[in-house]
Amino acid sequence: MDAAAKKSKLIKGTTGDWEVVIGLEVHAQVTSEAKLFSGASTAFGGEPNSHVSLVDAAMPGMLPVINAECVRQAVRTGLGLKAQINLKSVFDRKNYFYPDLPQGYQISQYKSPIVGEGEVLVDMPDGETVRVGIERLHLEQDAGKSLHDQNPSMSLVDLNRAGVALMEIVSKPDLRSADEAKAYVAKLRAILRYLGTCDGDMEKGSLRADVNVSVRKPGEQKYNTRCEIKNLNSINFIGQAAQYEARRQIDILEDGGTIEQETRLFDPDKGETRSMRSKEEAHDYRYFPDPDLLPLELSPALVEDLRNNLPELPDEKKARFMRDLGMNEANAAVLVSDKDAAHFFEAALAKLDEKAKKMGVPRVAGEVSKWVQGELFAALNREGIEVADSPVSPEQMAILLWLMFDNEINTTMAKDIFKIIWSEGGDPRTIVEQRGLKQVTDLSAIEKIVDDILAKNPDKVADAKSNPKAIGWFVGQVIKASGGKANPQAVNDLLKKKIGI
Ligand code: MN
């Protein structure tokens, strides 16, 4: 990182610049049909307490049984994070009383997690790549949910979530700004979605982050006392909370105060963090290996099999788009940042294979990319819908571009047809036929228009002879006179011939 890039991340205080140090603990709900240690369903939105087995309710004498699919998902995630997979790991009891945790302890992993050190590469908008170390990933149970607003005199509990598998993914303190923290979570979420190991839906609580923040003077090596902001469920809140917390700590230190290690909560309405509990009130969890569960042992063959069947991940896809499709890094990065956008792009491009062979892959890929990032993204943003729910399919977009490559329609027409497909559906070819939108490439039909315009503007003709760029004015006039249907390239060629340049 060059000095200027480093400097731009610093926060100004009254005593000079400060560096913010951020590490994250992300809880990601494992995509699986059943819970971590029971066969109860993980489906979201069921009637309260309708997905609760005797194990989840912690009835006396019940025994947990590990769900093999959750284990495979954790290993896949570890491989996707380029991390060490530990062939032996141990489940521990983390003891604390909580009204929506009937066991009185959470089954988690403490000293021996299933996944060790790894890394995530985060592309920043300015072109910098930040390498974020992964400390560990462990499996643990989620708790249920207390409901305090359903009854005036009592709290109710919904145990549907109790026992659902979570992956806790702990990063090293490698992030140096709120923007980097946001970009890291976005990248991590993209990797999980590509892997299919977590749906990444933050609104439903499938992905939550605890953010650890401390500040120090630039050049200092040791980390100062940090505060942890719990349970943030949106990428924007992560950024706001980190920014606010860094500023709060700087103000305290510059006033001669000290930072107390504590757990804080973020209030999205006020945009501020406030104290939840201090170090003195911190729990002593009295971890010990769960006597109901044997250590988890994986065979090297299982890990290799999962490794060999991993899907292509964002970094590899980006490299391939740059290498094989001649795409620049910025374009490729945008397309791969969302799994569904990348799939849409690739599906449309595949339909244009024949065109790519004739016109060259980079040109066709570049045009598809432009349309996905332009018309498609604009329409999706406008209506607030996801790529997966796009009313225009990759196939429809491919046919539209096909017509454009064949000069049947021009760009303006293509954009109009895109809008028609978006709201009414249909085959672009039929729309072109039915609405008479076909571009006129037949020279005899436009020759008369060209002759007329040339005859009326002898001075401009003289102009174009000495300055060929001036021909653009004529092209515009001819297209206008044709009602937008004349093919610009055909008009251009014809004009050059007639003027004699
Ligand atoms: Mn945890």
Short mmCIF file of C-alpha atoms and ligand atoms in Angstrom, two decimals:
data_model
loop_
_atom_site.label_atom_id
_atom_site.label_comp_id
_atom_site.label_asym_id
_atom_site.label_seq_id
_atom_site.Cartn_x
_atom_site.Cartn_y
_atom_site.Cartn_z
CA MET A 1 0.00 0.00 0.00
CA ASP A 2 1.45 3.38 -0.89
CA ALA A 3 1.73 6.20 1.62
CA ALA A 4 -1.09 8.23 0.06
CA ALA A 5 -3.58 5.35 0.23
CA LYS A 6 -2.59 4.70 3.84
CA LYS A 7 -2.94 8.37 4.74
CA SER A 8 -6.43 8.65 3.22
CA LYS A 9 -7.79 6.09 5.70
CA LEU A 10 -6.59 7.97 8.77
CA ILE A 11 -9.02 9.90 10.94
CA LYS A 12 -8.16 13.47 11.92
CA GLY A 13 -8.14 14.37 15.58
CA THR A 14 -7.11 17.51 17.43
CA THR A 15 -3.74 15.92 18.28
CA GLY A 16 -3.10 14.64 14.73
CA ASP A 17 -4.05 11.58 12.72
CA TRP A 18 -5.38 8.32 14.12
CA GLU A 19 -5.51 4.84 12.65
CA VAL A 20 -8.58 2.66 13.26
CA VAL A 21 -8.13 -1.08 13.73
CA ILE A 22 -11.11 -3.34 13.05
CA GLY A 23 -11.66 -7.08 13.32
CA LEU A 24 -14.96 -8.87 12.80
CA GLU A 25 -16.74 -11.92 14.15
CA VAL A 26 -19.43 -12.93 11.70
CA HIS A 27 -22.16 -15.41 12.58
CA ALA A 28 -23.41 -17.09 9.40
CA GLN A 29 -26.36 -19.47 9.45
CA VAL A 30 -25.45 -22.74 7.73
CA THR A 31 -27.65 -23.63 4.78
CA SER A 32 -29.07 -27.04 5.74
CA GLU A 33 -32.49 -28.63 6.05
CA ALA A 34 -32.04 -29.67 9.66
CA LYS A 35 -30.44 -28.21 12.79
CA LEU A 36 -26.88 -28.87 13.97
CA PHE A 37 -27.71 -31.60 16.49
CA SER A 38 -31.35 -32.49 15.76
CA GLY A 39 -33.61 -33.35 12.84
CA ALA A 40 -35.90 -30.33 13.35
CA SER A 41 -36.46 -28.05 10.35
CA THR A 42 -34.53 -24.82 9.87
CA ALA A 43 -37.28 -23.24 7.69
CA PHE A 44 -37.71 -19.51 8.29
CA GLY A 45 -41.04 -18.02 9.34
CA GLY A 46 -42.83 -21.07 10.79
CA GLU A 47 -45.42 -20.81 13.58
CA PRO A 48 -43.55 -20.14 16.85
CA ASN A 49 -42.21 -23.35 18.39
CA SER A 50 -43.27 -25.50 15.44
CA HIS A 51 -39.69 -26.52 14.55
CA VAL A 52 -38.52 -27.74 17.94
CA SER A 53 -37.37 -31.27 18.71
CA LEU A 54 -36.91 -32.69 22.19
CA VAL A 55 -33.16 -32.08 21.78
CA ASP A 56 -33.71 -28.38 20.96
CA ALA A 57 -36.04 -28.06 23.95
CA ALA A 58 -33.29 -29.66 26.08
CA MET A 59 -35.49 -32.34 27.59
CA PRO A 60 -33.57 -34.39 30.18
CA GLY A 61 -31.74 -37.38 28.73
CA MET A 62 -31.80 -36.21 25.11
CA LEU A 63 -28.58 -36.69 23.16
CA PRO A 64 -27.30 -34.45 20.39
CA VAL A 65 -26.32 -36.12 17.09
CA ILE A 66 -24.10 -34.17 14.70
CA ASN A 67 -25.65 -33.28 11.31
CA ALA A 68 -23.12 -34.41 8.67
CA GLU A 69 -24.35 -31.86 6.13
CA CYS A 70 -23.56 -28.97 8.51
CA VAL A 71 -20.05 -30.37 8.90
CA ARG A 72 -19.60 -30.57 5.11
CA GLN A 73 -20.86 -26.99 4.76
CA ALA A 74 -18.34 -25.77 7.33
CA VAL A 75 -15.51 -27.58 5.54
CA ARG A 76 -16.62 -26.17 2.16
CA THR A 77 -16.63 -22.70 3.68
CA GLY A 78 -13.17 -23.24 5.12
CA LEU A 79 -11.89 -24.33 1.71
CA GLY A 80 -13.51 -21.26 0.13
CA LEU A 81 -11.66 -19.09 2.66
CA LYS A 82 -8.37 -20.82 1.63
CA ALA A 83 -8.15 -22.00 5.22
CA GLN A 84 -6.60 -24.85 7.15
CA ILE A 85 -9.14 -27.67 7.67
CA ASN A 86 -8.62 -29.36 11.04
CA LEU A 87 -9.19 -33.10 10.70
CA LYS A 88 -9.91 -33.29 14.42
CA SER A 89 -12.04 -30.73 16.24
CA VAL A 90 -13.89 -30.68 19.55
CA PHE A 91 -17.34 -29.46 20.63
CA ASP A 92 -17.39 -27.61 23.94
CA ARG A 93 -20.10 -26.39 26.23
CA LYS A 94 -20.17 -22.61 26.62
CA ASN A 95 -22.10 -22.10 29.82
CA TYR A 96 -24.46 -19.21 30.28
CA PHE A 97 -28.06 -18.81 31.27
CA TYR A 98 -30.32 -17.19 28.74
CA PRO A 99 -34.11 -17.47 28.62
CA ASP A 100 -34.11 -18.57 24.96
CA LEU A 101 -31.34 -21.15 25.40
CA PRO A 102 -33.04 -24.06 27.19
CA GLN A 103 -29.88 -26.19 27.57
CA GLY A 104 -28.32 -23.57 29.84
CA TYR A 105 -25.23 -23.80 27.65
CA GLN A 106 -24.43 -23.40 23.97
CA ILE A 107 -22.64 -26.20 22.15
CA SER A 108 -19.75 -24.44 20.41
CA GLN A 109 -16.09 -25.03 19.61
CA TYR A 110 -13.41 -23.34 21.67
CA LYS A 111 -9.79 -24.51 21.60
CA SER A 112 -10.13 -26.87 18.63
CA PRO A 113 -12.27 -25.36 15.88
CA ILE A 114 -13.06 -27.21 12.65
CA VAL A 115 -11.33 -24.56 10.50
CA GLY A 116 -8.09 -22.67 11.21
CA GLU A 117 -6.32 -19.78 9.49
CA GLY A 118 -7.29 -18.55 6.03
CA GLU A 119 -7.73 -15.34 4.09
CA VAL A 120 -10.14 -13.15 2.15
CA LEU A 121 -9.03 -10.71 -0.54
CA VAL A 122 -11.09 -7.53 -0.57
CA ASP A 123 -11.11 -5.26 -3.64
CA MET A 124 -11.61 -1.61 -2.75
CA PRO A 125 -13.16 0.87 -5.24
CA ASP A 126 -9.83 2.73 -5.59
CA GLY A 127 -8.19 -0.44 -6.94
CA GLU A 128 -6.42 -1.45 -3.73
CA THR A 129 -6.68 -5.10 -2.65
CA VAL A 130 -6.81 -5.60 1.13
CA ARG A 131 -5.78 -9.01 2.44
CA VAL A 132 -7.82 -9.94 5.51
CA GLY A 133 -6.57 -12.87 7.57
CA ILE A 134 -9.11 -15.36 8.90
CA GLU A 135 -8.31 -16.49 12.44
CA ARG A 136 -10.74 -19.41 12.62
CA LEU A 137 -14.19 -20.73 11.79
CA HIS A 138 -16.12 -22.81 14.27
CA LEU A 139 -19.53 -24.47 14.39
CA GLU A 140 -22.03 -23.65 17.13
CA GLN A 141 -25.73 -23.59 17.93
CA ASP A 142 -27.96 -20.57 17.58
CA ALA A 143 -30.29 -19.58 20.45
CA GLY A 144 -34.05 -19.06 20.26
CA LYS A 145 -35.82 -15.73 20.35
CA SER A 146 -37.48 -13.95 23.27
CA LEU A 147 -40.55 -11.92 22.38
CA HIS A 148 -41.22 -9.02 24.72
CA ASP A 149 -43.91 -7.23 22.74
CA GLN A 150 -46.59 -9.91 22.33
CA ASN A 151 -48.08 -9.87 25.79
CA PRO A 152 -48.39 -6.99 28.29
CA SER A 153 -47.47 -9.03 31.37
CA MET A 154 -45.02 -11.68 30.20
CA SER A 155 -42.24 -12.47 27.78
CA LEU A 156 -42.73 -15.32 25.33
CA VAL A 157 -40.10 -17.52 23.75
CA ASP A 158 -39.87 -18.98 20.22
CA LEU A 159 -37.39 -21.85 20.00
CA ASN A 160 -37.56 -22.34 16.20
CA ARG A 161 -34.04 -21.00 15.83
CA ALA A 162 -32.68 -22.81 18.89
CA GLY A 163 -30.08 -25.32 17.72
CA VAL A 164 -29.79 -24.04 14.15
CA ALA A 165 -26.17 -24.37 12.94
CA LEU A 166 -24.04 -21.24 12.82
CA MET A 167 -20.53 -20.75 11.51
CA GLU A 168 -18.67 -18.14 13.55
CA ILE A 169 -16.02 -16.68 11.25
CA VAL A 170 -13.40 -14.62 13.08
CA SER A 171 -11.13 -12.26 11.15
CA LYS A 172 -7.76 -10.93 12.25
CA PRO A 173 -7.65 -7.20 13.08
CA ASP A 174 -6.56 -6.40 9.51
CA LEU A 175 -9.15 -3.78 8.56
CA ARG A 176 -8.23 -0.09 8.70
CA SER A 177 -11.44 1.78 7.91
CA ALA A 178 -15.22 1.50 8.12
CA ASP A 179 -15.29 1.18 4.30
CA GLU A 180 -12.89 -1.75 4.43
CA ALA A 181 -15.05 -3.43 7.09
CA LYS A 182 -18.14 -3.04 4.88
CA ALA A 183 -16.31 -4.33 1.79
CA TYR A 184 -14.98 -7.31 3.77
CA VAL A 185 -18.47 -8.37 4.87
CA ALA A 186 -19.79 -7.91 1.32
CA LYS A 187 -16.98 -10.10 -0.03
CA LEU A 188 -17.42 -12.73 2.68
CA ARG A 189 -21.16 -12.82 1.96
CA ALA A 190 -20.47 -13.23 -1.78
CA ILE A 191 -18.13 -16.17 -1.09
CA LEU A 192 -20.73 -17.86 1.16
CA ARG A 193 -23.42 -17.38 -1.49
CA TYR A 194 -21.21 -18.80 -4.25
CA LEU A 195 -20.48 -21.80 -2.01
CA GLY A 196 -24.16 -22.19 -1.11
CA THR A 197 -23.21 -22.54 2.55
CA CYS A 198 -25.18 -19.52 3.86
CA ASP A 199 -27.88 -17.48 2.10
CA GLY A 200 -26.36 -14.25 3.47
CA ASP A 201 -29.78 -12.74 4.09
CA MET A 202 -29.00 -10.13 6.75
CA GLU A 203 -32.62 -9.01 7.09
CA LYS A 204 -33.62 -12.50 8.20
CA GLY A 205 -30.62 -12.68 10.53
CA SER A 206 -28.75 -15.30 8.48
CA LEU A 207 -25.63 -13.15 8.72
CA ARG A 208 -24.79 -10.95 11.73
CA ALA A 209 -21.52 -9.28 12.65
CA ASP A 210 -19.81 -8.30 15.89
CA VAL A 211 -17.33 -5.51 15.17
CA ASN A 212 -14.20 -4.99 17.28
CA VAL A 213 -12.82 -1.46 17.10
CA SER A 214 -9.74 0.21 18.56
CA VAL A 215 -7.66 3.22 17.55
CA ARG A 216 -3.94 4.02 17.66
CA LYS A 217 -1.43 6.50 16.32
CA PRO A 218 -0.10 5.70 12.83
CA GLY A 219 3.09 3.60 13.06
CA GLU A 220 2.21 2.10 16.46
CA GLN A 221 2.59 -1.67 16.44
CA LYS A 222 0.57 -2.75 19.45
CA TYR A 223 -3.18 -2.80 19.55
CA ASN A 224 -4.98 -0.60 22.08
CA THR A 225 -8.00 -1.57 24.17
CA ARG A 226 -10.92 -2.41 21.95
CA CYS A 227 -14.67 -2.30 22.20
CA GLU A 228 -16.97 -4.84 20.64
CA ILE A 229 -20.20 -3.75 18.98
CA LYS A 230 -22.63 -6.65 18.98
CA ASN A 231 -25.04 -8.08 16.48
CA LEU A 232 -25.10 -5.75 13.49
CA ASN A 233 -27.47 -6.97 10.81
CA SER A 234 -26.76 -4.69 7.86
CA ILE A 235 -23.61 -3.73 6.00
CA ASN A 236 -24.44 -0.03 6.37
CA PHE A 237 -24.87 -0.37 10.14
CA ILE A 238 -21.43 -2.07 10.30
CA GLY A 239 -19.91 0.96 8.58
CA GLN A 240 -21.81 3.51 10.68
CA ALA A 241 -21.06 1.72 13.96
CA ALA A 242 -17.32 1.40 13.19
CA GLN A 243 -17.08 5.04 12.16
CA TYR A 244 -18.95 6.30 15.22
CA GLU A 245 -17.00 4.06 17.60
CA ALA A 246 -13.60 5.11 16.22
CA ARG A 247 -14.52 8.79 16.63
CA ARG A 248 -15.85 8.19 20.16
CA GLN A 249 -12.58 6.53 21.22
CA ILE A 250 -10.44 9.24 19.64
CA ASP A 251 -12.39 11.94 21.50
CA ILE A 252 -11.94 10.12 24.84
CA LEU A 253 -8.18 9.58 24.31
CA GLU A 254 -7.62 13.16 23.21
CA ASP A 255 -9.43 14.38 26.34
CA GLY A 256 -6.89 12.40 28.38
CA GLY A 257 -9.27 9.52 29.14
CA THR A 258 -8.81 5.78 28.72
CA ILE A 259 -10.85 3.24 26.77
CA GLU A 260 -12.65 0.66 28.89
CA GLN A 261 -12.92 -2.75 27.29
CA GLU A 262 -16.64 -3.33 26.92
CA THR A 263 -19.44 -4.68 24.79
CA ARG A 264 -21.57 -2.02 23.10
CA LEU A 265 -24.79 -1.89 21.13
CA PHE A 266 -25.45 0.17 18.01
CA ASP A 267 -28.61 2.26 17.88
CA PRO A 268 -29.49 2.66 14.18
CA ASP A 269 -32.02 5.43 14.85
CA LYS A 270 -29.48 7.62 16.66
CA GLY A 271 -26.48 6.33 14.71
CA GLU A 272 -24.49 5.82 17.92
CA THR A 273 -23.09 3.02 20.06
CA ARG A 274 -23.75 2.68 23.78
CA SER A 275 -22.47 0.51 26.57
CA MET A 276 -24.06 -2.89 27.15
CA ARG A 277 -21.69 -4.50 29.62
CA SER A 278 -18.15 -3.85 30.83
CA LYS A 279 -15.24 -6.24 31.21
CA GLU A 280 -16.05 -6.66 34.94
CA GLU A 281 -19.48 -7.97 34.00
CA ALA A 282 -18.05 -10.26 31.30
CA HIS A 283 -19.23 -13.85 31.51
CA ASP A 284 -17.00 -16.68 32.61
CA TYR A 285 -18.24 -19.35 30.24
CA ARG A 286 -16.44 -22.28 31.90
CA TYR A 287 -15.88 -24.03 28.59
CA PHE A 288 -15.37 -27.78 28.74
CA PRO A 289 -15.62 -30.54 26.10
CA ASP A 290 -19.22 -31.69 25.72
CA PRO A 291 -19.35 -35.20 27.21
CA ASP A 292 -22.31 -36.07 24.94
CA LEU A 293 -20.22 -35.63 21.78
CA LEU A 294 -17.11 -37.39 20.57
CA PRO A 295 -14.36 -35.31 19.00
CA LEU A 296 -15.22 -34.67 15.35
CA GLU A 297 -12.83 -36.52 13.04
CA LEU A 298 -12.78 -35.97 9.28
CA SER A 299 -11.16 -38.26 6.76
CA PRO A 300 -8.67 -36.61 4.36
CA ALA A 301 -10.67 -38.23 1.53
CA LEU A 302 -13.83 -36.35 2.55
CA VAL A 303 -11.96 -33.03 2.59
CA GLU A 304 -10.39 -33.75 -0.81
CA ASP A 305 -13.75 -34.71 -2.27
CA LEU A 306 -15.29 -31.44 -1.06
CA ARG A 307 -12.28 -29.50 -2.35
CA ASN A 308 -12.59 -31.08 -5.81
CA ASN A 309 -16.27 -30.23 -6.01
CA LEU A 310 -16.11 -26.58 -4.97
CA PRO A 311 -17.80 -24.18 -7.40
CA GLU A 312 -15.80 -21.43 -9.08
CA LEU A 313 -15.49 -18.61 -6.52
CA PRO A 314 -15.50 -14.81 -7.14
CA ASP A 315 -11.70 -14.35 -7.25
CA GLU A 316 -11.22 -17.22 -9.72
CA LYS A 317 -14.17 -16.08 -11.82
CA LYS A 318 -12.79 -12.54 -11.96
CA ALA A 319 -9.39 -13.83 -13.08
CA ARG A 320 -11.03 -15.96 -15.77
CA PHE A 321 -13.16 -13.06 -17.06
CA MET A 322 -9.99 -10.97 -17.36
CA ARG A 323 -7.94 -13.73 -18.96
CA ASP A 324 -10.46 -15.38 -21.31
CA LEU A 325 -12.93 -12.58 -22.02
CA GLY A 326 -10.47 -9.69 -22.23
CA MET A 327 -12.34 -7.81 -19.52
CA ASN A 328 -10.75 -5.11 -17.38
CA GLU A 329 -10.50 -5.67 -13.63
CA ALA A 330 -13.11 -3.09 -12.61
CA ASN A 331 -15.78 -4.57 -14.91
CA ALA A 332 -14.97 -8.11 -13.92
CA ALA A 333 -15.05 -7.21 -10.21
CA VAL A 334 -18.54 -5.71 -10.48
CA LEU A 335 -19.92 -8.73 -12.35
CA VAL A 336 -18.53 -11.34 -9.95
CA SER A 337 -19.47 -9.45 -6.76
CA ASP A 338 -22.97 -10.93 -6.98
CA LYS A 339 -23.29 -14.61 -7.86
CA ASP A 340 -26.60 -14.12 -9.67
CA ALA A 341 -25.28 -11.20 -11.74
CA ALA A 342 -22.30 -13.31 -12.81
CA HIS A 343 -24.61 -16.18 -13.76
CA PHE A 344 -26.89 -13.84 -15.72
CA PHE A 345 -23.91 -12.46 -17.61
CA GLU A 346 -22.49 -15.90 -18.37
CA ALA A 347 -25.85 -17.31 -19.46
CA ALA A 348 -26.43 -14.41 -21.89
CA LEU A 349 -22.88 -14.68 -23.22
CA ALA A 350 -23.27 -18.44 -23.77
CA LYS A 351 -26.33 -17.77 -25.98
CA LEU A 352 -24.17 -15.43 -28.07
CA ASP A 353 -21.42 -18.00 -28.61
CA GLU A 354 -21.85 -17.97 -32.40
CA LYS A 355 -21.55 -14.16 -32.50
CA ALA A 356 -18.49 -14.29 -30.25
CA LYS A 357 -16.80 -16.66 -32.69
CA LYS A 358 -17.40 -14.26 -35.57
CA MET A 359 -16.93 -10.89 -33.89
CA GLY A 360 -14.38 -11.81 -31.25
CA VAL A 361 -15.02 -12.77 -27.65
CA PRO A 362 -13.86 -9.49 -26.01
CA ARG A 363 -16.21 -7.39 -28.13
CA VAL A 364 -19.30 -9.53 -27.47
CA ALA A 365 -18.44 -10.05 -23.77
CA GLY A 366 -17.84 -6.31 -23.42
CA GLU A 367 -21.24 -5.52 -24.90
CA VAL A 368 -23.06 -8.05 -22.67
CA SER A 369 -21.23 -6.67 -19.62
CA LYS A 370 -22.22 -3.14 -20.59
CA TRP A 371 -25.88 -4.11 -20.87
CA VAL A 372 -25.91 -6.09 -17.61
CA GLN A 373 -24.23 -3.26 -15.67
CA GLY A 374 -26.17 -0.58 -17.54
CA GLU A 375 -29.79 -1.25 -18.50
CA LEU A 376 -30.29 -4.32 -16.29
CA PHE A 377 -28.73 -2.96 -13.07
CA ALA A 378 -30.45 0.42 -13.56
CA ALA A 379 -33.87 -1.24 -13.92
CA LEU A 380 -33.24 -3.55 -10.93
CA ASN A 381 -32.15 -0.63 -8.75
CA ARG A 382 -35.10 1.47 -9.81
CA GLU A 383 -37.55 -1.23 -8.77
CA GLY A 384 -35.51 -2.52 -5.83
CA ILE A 385 -35.39 -6.14 -6.98
CA GLU A 386 -32.65 -8.75 -7.09
CA VAL A 387 -31.02 -10.14 -10.25
CA ALA A 388 -32.59 -13.53 -9.54
CA ASP A 389 -36.05 -11.93 -9.87
CA SER A 390 -35.31 -9.98 -13.07
CA PRO A 391 -38.29 -9.99 -15.45
CA VAL A 392 -35.82 -9.92 -18.38
CA SER A 393 -34.06 -13.28 -18.79
CA PRO A 394 -30.47 -13.79 -20.00
CA GLU A 395 -31.94 -15.38 -23.12
CA GLN A 396 -34.09 -12.33 -23.91
CA MET A 397 -31.10 -10.06 -23.45
CA ALA A 398 -28.99 -12.28 -25.72
CA ILE A 399 -31.60 -12.16 -28.51
CA LEU A 400 -31.82 -8.39 -28.14
CA LEU A 401 -28.05 -8.02 -28.51
CA TRP A 402 -28.07 -10.50 -31.39
CA LEU A 403 -30.49 -8.23 -33.28
CA MET A 404 -28.21 -5.30 -32.56
CA PHE A 405 -25.08 -7.12 -33.71
CA ASP A 406 -26.93 -7.97 -36.96
CA ASN A 407 -27.81 -4.28 -37.41
CA GLU A 408 -31.50 -5.12 -37.35
CA ILE A 409 -31.93 -2.56 -34.59
CA ASN A 410 -29.74 0.23 -33.23
CA THR A 411 -28.86 0.96 -29.60
CA THR A 412 -31.73 3.37 -29.05
CA MET A 413 -34.23 0.83 -30.33
CA ALA A 414 -32.62 -1.90 -28.25
CA LYS A 415 -33.06 0.20 -25.12
CA ASP A 416 -36.72 0.79 -25.96
CA ILE A 417 -37.28 -2.92 -26.59
CA PHE A 418 -35.53 -3.74 -23.30
CA LYS A 419 -38.10 -1.54 -21.51
CA ILE A 420 -40.96 -3.30 -23.31
CA ILE A 421 -39.64 -6.76 -22.35
CA TRP A 422 -39.10 -5.56 -18.77
CA SER A 423 -42.74 -4.54 -18.34
CA GLU A 424 -44.59 -6.79 -20.80
CA GLY A 425 -42.27 -9.73 -21.52
CA GLY A 426 -42.03 -11.30 -24.96
CA ASP A 427 -39.51 -12.30 -27.59
CA PRO A 428 -37.45 -9.33 -28.85
CA ARG A 429 -37.77 -10.63 -32.45
CA THR A 430 -41.57 -10.61 -32.27
CA ILE A 431 -41.58 -7.13 -30.71
CA VAL A 432 -39.39 -5.81 -33.53
CA GLU A 433 -41.68 -7.36 -36.16
CA GLN A 434 -44.97 -6.33 -34.58
CA ARG A 435 -44.00 -2.74 -33.87
CA GLY A 436 -42.16 -2.18 -37.13
CA LEU A 437 -39.01 -1.24 -35.23
CA LYS A 438 -36.67 -2.76 -37.78
CA GLN A 439 -33.73 -0.59 -38.66
CA VAL A 440 -33.42 0.36 -42.32
CA THR A 441 -30.19 -0.99 -43.78
CA ASP A 442 -31.55 -1.11 -47.34
CA LEU A 443 -29.49 1.52 -49.15
CA SER A 444 -32.11 2.38 -51.77
CA ALA A 445 -34.53 3.37 -49.03
CA ILE A 446 -32.13 5.86 -47.43
CA GLU A 447 -30.36 7.00 -50.59
CA LYS A 448 -33.12 9.50 -51.39
CA ILE A 449 -32.94 11.03 -47.91
CA VAL A 450 -29.15 11.29 -48.20
CA ASP A 451 -29.33 12.95 -51.62
CA ASP A 452 -31.89 15.49 -50.37
CA ILE A 453 -29.84 16.50 -47.37
CA LEU A 454 -26.60 16.76 -49.34
CA ALA A 455 -28.31 18.93 -51.98
CA LYS A 456 -29.67 21.31 -49.34
CA ASN A 457 -26.31 21.80 -47.58
CA PRO A 458 -23.54 22.41 -50.13
CA ASP A 459 -21.45 24.44 -47.65
CA LYS A 460 -21.45 21.59 -45.14
CA VAL A 461 -20.49 19.16 -47.92
CA ALA A 462 -17.46 21.31 -48.70
CA ASP A 463 -16.70 21.35 -45.00
CA ALA A 464 -16.79 17.56 -44.74
CA LYS A 465 -14.40 17.20 -47.69
CA SER A 466 -11.66 19.01 -45.79
CA ASN A 467 -12.70 17.77 -42.36
CA PRO A 468 -14.07 14.18 -42.47
CA LYS A 469 -15.26 14.44 -38.85
CA ALA A 470 -17.94 16.88 -39.99
CA ILE A 471 -19.72 13.93 -41.58
CA GLY A 472 -21.21 13.20 -38.18
CA TRP A 473 -23.66 16.07 -38.61
CA PHE A 474 -25.00 14.46 -41.82
CA VAL A 475 -25.34 11.05 -40.15
CA GLY A 476 -27.47 12.64 -37.44
CA GLN A 477 -29.67 14.44 -39.96
CA VAL A 478 -30.26 11.29 -42.05
CA ILE A 479 -31.14 9.16 -39.02
CA LYS A 480 -33.51 11.85 -37.81
CA ALA A 481 -35.18 12.12 -41.23
CA SER A 482 -35.59 8.30 -41.31
CA GLY A 483 -37.50 8.40 -38.02
CA GLY A 484 -34.58 6.84 -36.15
CA LYS A 485 -34.66 3.68 -38.24
CA ALA A 486 -31.63 4.17 -40.50
CA ASN A 487 -28.58 2.12 -39.58
CA PRO A 488 -25.80 4.59 -38.63
CA GLN A 489 -23.03 2.47 -40.16
CA ALA A 490 -24.86 2.12 -43.51
CA VAL A 491 -25.59 5.87 -43.54
CA ASN A 492 -21.98 6.66 -42.75
CA ASP A 493 -20.69 4.44 -45.57
CA LEU A 494 -23.14 5.87 -48.06
CA LEU A 495 -22.31 9.49 -47.11
CA LYS A 496 -18.58 8.87 -47.52
CA LYS A 497 -19.17 7.43 -50.98
CA LYS A 498 -21.41 10.32 -52.06
CA ILE A 499 -19.20 13.09 -50.68
CA GLY A 500 -16.10 11.32 -51.99
CA ILE A 501 -14.01 10.96 -48.83
MN MN B 1 -20.59 -17.17 18.70
#
